């Protein structure tokens, strides 16, 4: 009977252990994490698609041919965050740091997204397509943030609430009287949003394969 | 002097420039970077288009710097990407960062810088097409076939770590179709296509795209032939089944047509006729009537006191010889020597030489007699000598072959031979042994006398035979035993109905004298028109009406037909006749003549070939 107990314990442990990131215990955690990551990836993918469309529409309509791209260099407020820029760098970041980083980026965009919506909505002849996308991005980003914080709490429960994020101070630029300056401010904002949403999406897909599938997607 | 030198220098320079211009040499034109692509987010390549080379060899150099950096780098690799390209390897590739790239064209005359391009690797991702596209036609049991398409991702793309995510798309079309059928396959590397046109040749292509980026080009087309037999199989099978069934049906019909009669006989065996026990057919063939009759035990003539009146005629028609068998149909036609061809030239026949009327009944007894057999005693009447004893010739003659006894379905007693001389070929009438209780057919349609089914006892008791020496008028009793088969019946009827062979003696009828307890009928010859009839001068109008038995149905029901001579068939009254109450129905019918006259009741029921109401008879009997 002792042998039976031993064997059954071993079997139970085996079913539990595939993910070391579930200290909360067993099967329920494993399943939940997978679902959380699946959901997160869906959101991040969706947000980037929206951001990319929004940028393309804005550029096509307002700033085509102005050469803003040459000016929108190194102008994103989140550039201060040390984010990996290739696969090797990404693989060197720990799981925990990676998750924290993602959360930081998401947090950094809370305020800009909020103002973006406000400002676009207040525009005369507000572009409806851009506005609707901005609204959607803001809402989905909040959900994604919540999901990431949940994942973080499950994977690394000991992590204190992460306060690191980049502050955005581009609001005055959005309200500038000079049209070109204002347009550039929007252009820059949307350009950065497109980039950062792509980052988040790529990072999450990396983490999902790393955490849920053990680098075997 | 100095002025001269200066002007000379200027002049020389001008000349030099002019010379150059005249030669067509110039600095290179401005190159243009037209495309940058990254297949895997780990490397990327840029291509430029050179401008006019100015007629001089031109070198191109690419310089770049990254966003946020100030240091300008030169292209690390001009080769990998082909001519006029710059390939950035892994260590030179950064995501989420803008590259500022320029190309410098240089020749002897000068150099020209291209416009700067701003490239973010994030947005120039375009993978290679998928590899190893394999298409198979799968045919599961009882299901429609489908295409199973498999492929593998292009090389150098890292999917395992999740760095790169690929989405696939398939397009296929029948070979001659114009439009492609597109299917999105997601991230899976196989796909099933279910809507196929059988018998067609399909082209299949696959392409892929990153989660965010450009579609690859299509893979090389893969041709596959969908077998056409998948859907044709059912059709072919059903066609062959139908053809086979039709052939089988035709064979069956043909077989039935050919052997219809024999098969019908097999299925519906004919009602057996009477058999005479102890009757040796072979003896009859040999003509040894004495032995034959002795075998039957016909020793003596039965008492004929009752039958003195009976004059039974027996007409045998024998075409083979002289008047062996003479028609004794009626005394007024004594010269008629028509012989049924079918009859054996039996010495006894028609002569009454078998002077033992009782022989007949014994002869007609046969061991194989089926219950329904009945003996048809043949009354042989000497045609030419009415004075001779009219013996009850128990000979059973065979109509066909030489079997003396013939009966339905077996060896049974024969019926009365047809007295009809130039009668139809009886063989034509009887193609079945069982049917051969044939009787003489009168041209006028002789009535069919009734046969006693009871057997020899009945025969004995109901012997019609009367001694010929009694000189009875030619009377003929025709007994037909009929098959239960209607076809035979009708066939038999025909000769009876239509007798084209000239007229013969009119067929007389036999009255049923009485019916004994066994149901045997004792018949009295009907008094015909012959005034010589000793008994009961018959008036066709007043005499009893007789019915002709057209056929015997099963259950021993006799089907009577109205005699053509007699106007109608009535339930004539016969004082001398009585029927036992236990008479069977058929016998009741037989004994129609015995009935007390209930003409109206019975007559109504007898129009042509109609059945007699047994109730009528029963009533009559009682």
Short mmCIF file of C-alpha atoms in Angstrom, two decimals, chain A residues 7-211:
data_model
loop_
_atom_site.label_atom_id
_atom_site.label_comp_id
_atom_site.label_asym_id
_atom_site.label_seq_id
_atom_site.Cartn_x
_atom_site.Cartn_y
_atom_site.Cartn_z
CA UNK A 7 3.55 5.52 -7.22
CA UNK A 8 0.38 7.55 -7.23
CA UNK A 9 2.23 10.51 -5.82
CA UNK A 10 4.84 10.26 -8.49
CA UNK A 11 2.22 10.11 -11.13
CA UNK A 12 0.47 13.10 -9.74
CA UNK A 13 3.68 15.03 -9.60
CA UNK A 14 4.38 14.15 -13.18
CA UNK A 15 1.10 15.49 -14.30
CA UNK A 16 1.69 18.65 -12.38
CA UNK A 17 5.25 19.45 -13.18
CA UNK A 18 5.30 20.32 -16.86
CA UNK A 19 5.15 23.97 -16.02
CA UNK A 20 7.40 25.04 -13.20
CA UNK A 21 5.73 28.36 -13.31
CA UNK A 22 2.67 27.25 -11.49
CA UNK A 23 3.51 27.26 -7.81
CA UNK A 24 -0.13 27.53 -7.03
CA UNK A 25 -0.42 23.83 -7.84
CA UNK A 26 -1.43 21.64 -10.32
CA UNK A 27 -3.58 21.19 -13.23
CA UNK A 28 -5.72 24.21 -12.83
CA UNK A 29 -2.83 26.56 -13.05
CA UNK A 30 -1.46 24.96 -16.12
CA UNK A 31 -4.61 25.18 -18.00
CA UNK A 32 -5.30 28.70 -16.90
CA UNK A 33 -1.88 29.94 -18.03
CA UNK A 34 -2.29 28.53 -21.44
CA UNK A 35 -5.66 30.12 -21.79
CA UNK A 36 -4.31 33.43 -20.49
CA UNK A 37 -1.51 33.47 -22.97
CA UNK A 38 -3.76 32.50 -25.81
CA UNK A 39 -6.05 35.31 -24.93
CA UNK A 40 -3.19 37.76 -24.53
CA UNK A 41 -1.74 36.89 -27.88
CA UNK A 42 -5.07 37.37 -29.53
CA UNK A 43 -5.40 40.80 -27.96
CA UNK A 44 -1.91 41.92 -28.79
CA UNK A 45 -2.26 40.77 -32.34
CA UNK A 46 -5.51 42.60 -32.66
CA UNK A 47 -4.16 45.78 -31.15
CA UNK A 48 -1.26 45.89 -33.52
CA UNK A 49 -3.49 45.33 -36.51
CA UNK A 50 -5.62 48.23 -35.43
CA UNK A 51 -2.62 50.42 -34.80
CA UNK A 52 -1.13 49.61 -38.16
CA UNK A 53 -4.30 50.41 -39.97
CA UNK A 54 -4.78 53.56 -38.06
CA UNK A 55 -1.31 54.77 -38.86
CA UNK A 56 -1.66 53.93 -42.53
CA UNK A 57 -4.94 55.75 -42.81
CA UNK A 58 -3.68 58.77 -40.98
CA UNK A 59 -0.53 58.99 -43.01
CA UNK A 60 -2.32 58.56 -46.26
CA UNK A 61 -4.82 61.21 -45.42
CA UNK A 62 -2.87 63.84 -43.61
CA UNK A 63 0.87 63.54 -43.77
CA UNK A 64 1.73 61.79 -47.00
CA UNK A 65 4.75 63.32 -48.61
CA UNK A 66 5.70 65.54 -45.71
CA UNK A 67 8.69 63.43 -44.84
CA UNK A 68 7.69 63.07 -41.23
CA UNK A 69 9.34 59.76 -41.12
CA UNK A 70 12.69 61.36 -41.16
CA UNK A 71 11.80 63.39 -38.20
CA UNK A 72 10.17 60.69 -36.18
CA UNK A 73 13.40 59.17 -35.17
CA UNK A 74 14.07 58.19 -31.66
CA UNK A 75 11.03 60.08 -30.61
CA UNK A 76 8.97 57.47 -28.81
CA UNK A 77 8.56 57.98 -25.09
CA UNK A 78 9.02 54.30 -24.43
CA UNK A 79 12.50 54.21 -25.92
CA UNK A 80 13.85 54.60 -22.47
CA UNK A 81 12.64 51.13 -21.69
CA UNK A 82 15.30 48.55 -22.41
CA UNK A 83 13.51 46.37 -24.83
CA UNK A 84 15.21 43.59 -26.84
CA UNK A 85 15.61 44.32 -30.50
CA UNK A 86 16.34 40.92 -31.91
CA UNK A 87 15.76 37.31 -31.17
CA UNK A 88 19.00 36.73 -29.39
CA UNK A 89 18.48 39.62 -27.08
CA UNK A 90 14.95 38.49 -26.40
CA UNK A 91 16.07 35.02 -25.53
CA UNK A 92 18.51 36.38 -23.02
CA UNK A 93 15.88 38.16 -21.01
CA UNK A 94 14.47 36.21 -18.19
CA UNK A 95 10.92 35.20 -18.18
CA UNK A 96 10.07 37.39 -15.32
CA UNK A 97 11.78 40.44 -16.71
CA UNK A 98 10.20 39.90 -19.96
CA UNK A 99 6.76 39.80 -18.50
CA UNK A 100 7.47 42.88 -16.44
CA UNK A 101 8.71 44.65 -19.48
CA UNK A 102 5.58 43.93 -21.36
CA UNK A 103 3.52 45.18 -18.53
CA UNK A 104 5.60 48.37 -18.36
CA UNK A 105 5.10 49.08 -22.01
CA UNK A 106 1.41 48.53 -21.71
CA UNK A 107 1.22 50.76 -18.73
CA UNK A 108 3.15 53.43 -20.55
CA UNK A 109 0.53 53.61 -23.16
CA UNK A 110 -2.44 54.04 -20.95
CA UNK A 111 -2.25 57.76 -20.84
CA UNK A 112 -1.27 58.43 -24.45
CA UNK A 113 -4.11 56.31 -25.66
CA UNK A 114 -6.52 58.10 -23.48
CA UNK A 115 -5.48 61.47 -24.76
CA UNK A 116 -5.38 60.31 -28.29
CA UNK A 117 -9.01 59.39 -28.14
CA UNK A 118 -9.89 62.62 -26.46
CA UNK A 119 -8.05 64.75 -28.91
CA UNK A 120 -9.21 62.96 -32.03
CA UNK A 121 -12.75 63.05 -30.80
CA UNK A 122 -12.46 66.78 -30.27
CA UNK A 123 -11.15 67.41 -33.72
CA UNK A 124 -13.21 69.21 -36.20
CA UNK A 125 -14.29 66.73 -38.80
CA UNK A 126 -12.86 63.96 -36.74
CA UNK A 127 -11.87 61.09 -38.87
CA UNK A 128 -14.31 58.42 -37.83
CA UNK A 129 -12.19 55.46 -38.87
CA UNK A 130 -9.24 56.73 -36.91
CA UNK A 131 -11.33 57.61 -33.93
CA UNK A 132 -13.04 54.24 -33.74
CA UNK A 133 -9.79 52.46 -33.95
CA UNK A 134 -8.28 54.64 -31.29
CA UNK A 135 -11.16 53.88 -29.01
CA UNK A 136 -10.84 50.18 -29.65
CA UNK A 137 -7.12 50.17 -29.10
CA UNK A 138 -7.48 51.94 -25.82
CA UNK A 139 -10.07 49.47 -24.61
CA UNK A 140 -8.23 46.38 -25.70
CA UNK A 141 -4.99 47.62 -24.28
CA UNK A 142 -6.60 47.87 -20.90
CA UNK A 143 -7.77 44.28 -21.14
CA UNK A 144 -4.39 43.16 -22.24
CA UNK A 145 -2.80 44.87 -19.33
CA UNK A 146 -5.13 43.18 -16.94
CA UNK A 147 -4.37 39.83 -18.50
CA UNK A 148 -0.67 40.38 -18.33
CA UNK A 149 -0.85 41.38 -14.72
CA UNK A 150 -2.79 38.19 -14.07
CA UNK A 151 -0.22 36.11 -15.86
CA UNK A 152 2.50 37.81 -13.93
CA UNK A 153 0.82 37.14 -10.65
CA UNK A 154 0.50 33.49 -11.55
CA UNK A 155 3.96 33.00 -12.95
CA UNK A 156 5.76 35.23 -10.54
CA UNK A 157 3.53 35.89 -7.64
CA UNK A 158 6.35 37.32 -5.59
CA UNK A 159 6.73 40.23 -7.98
CA UNK A 160 5.74 43.46 -6.52
CA UNK A 161 3.57 45.60 -8.48
CA UNK A 162 5.65 46.97 -11.20
CA UNK A 163 5.72 50.76 -11.13
CA UNK A 164 8.15 51.21 -13.91
CA UNK A 165 6.73 52.78 -16.92
CA UNK A 166 7.49 55.58 -19.26
CA UNK A 167 5.78 58.82 -18.86
CA UNK A 168 4.33 60.41 -21.85
CA UNK A 169 4.51 64.10 -22.23
CA UNK A 170 3.29 64.55 -25.69
CA UNK A 171 -0.04 66.01 -24.91
CA UNK A 172 0.87 69.60 -25.57
CA UNK A 173 2.15 68.62 -28.95
CA UNK A 174 -1.19 67.18 -29.84
CA UNK A 175 -2.77 70.47 -29.01
CA UNK A 176 -0.43 72.70 -30.86
CA UNK A 177 -1.88 75.33 -32.99
CA UNK A 178 0.50 74.81 -35.80
CA UNK A 179 -1.08 72.30 -38.00
CA UNK A 180 2.12 70.76 -39.20
CA UNK A 181 3.44 70.49 -35.70
CA UNK A 182 0.19 69.05 -34.54
CA UNK A 183 0.01 66.64 -37.40
CA UNK A 184 3.53 65.58 -36.73
CA UNK A 185 2.63 65.03 -33.09
CA UNK A 186 -0.16 62.72 -34.14
CA UNK A 187 2.03 61.07 -36.68
CA UNK A 188 4.68 60.45 -34.14
CA UNK A 189 2.20 59.12 -31.64
CA UNK A 190 0.68 56.73 -34.10
CA UNK A 191 4.05 55.70 -35.38
CA UNK A 192 5.22 54.85 -31.89
CA UNK A 193 1.97 53.10 -31.12
CA UNK A 194 2.34 50.92 -34.16
CA UNK A 195 5.86 49.98 -33.20
CA UNK A 196 5.21 49.30 -29.56
CA UNK A 197 2.12 47.24 -30.28
CA UNK A 198 4.23 45.14 -32.59
CA UNK A 199 6.80 44.73 -29.91
CA UNK A 200 4.26 43.61 -27.39
CA UNK A 201 2.75 41.15 -29.84
CA UNK A 202 6.13 39.68 -30.73
CA UNK A 203 7.19 39.47 -27.10
CA UNK A 204 4.03 37.73 -26.06
CA UNK A 205 4.30 35.17 -28.83
CA UNK A 206 7.83 34.49 -27.76
CA UNK A 207 6.80 34.09 -24.16
CA UNK A 208 3.89 31.92 -24.99
CA UNK A 209 6.11 29.49 -26.87
CA UNK A 210 8.64 29.65 -24.14
CA UNK A 211 6.32 29.28 -21.17
#
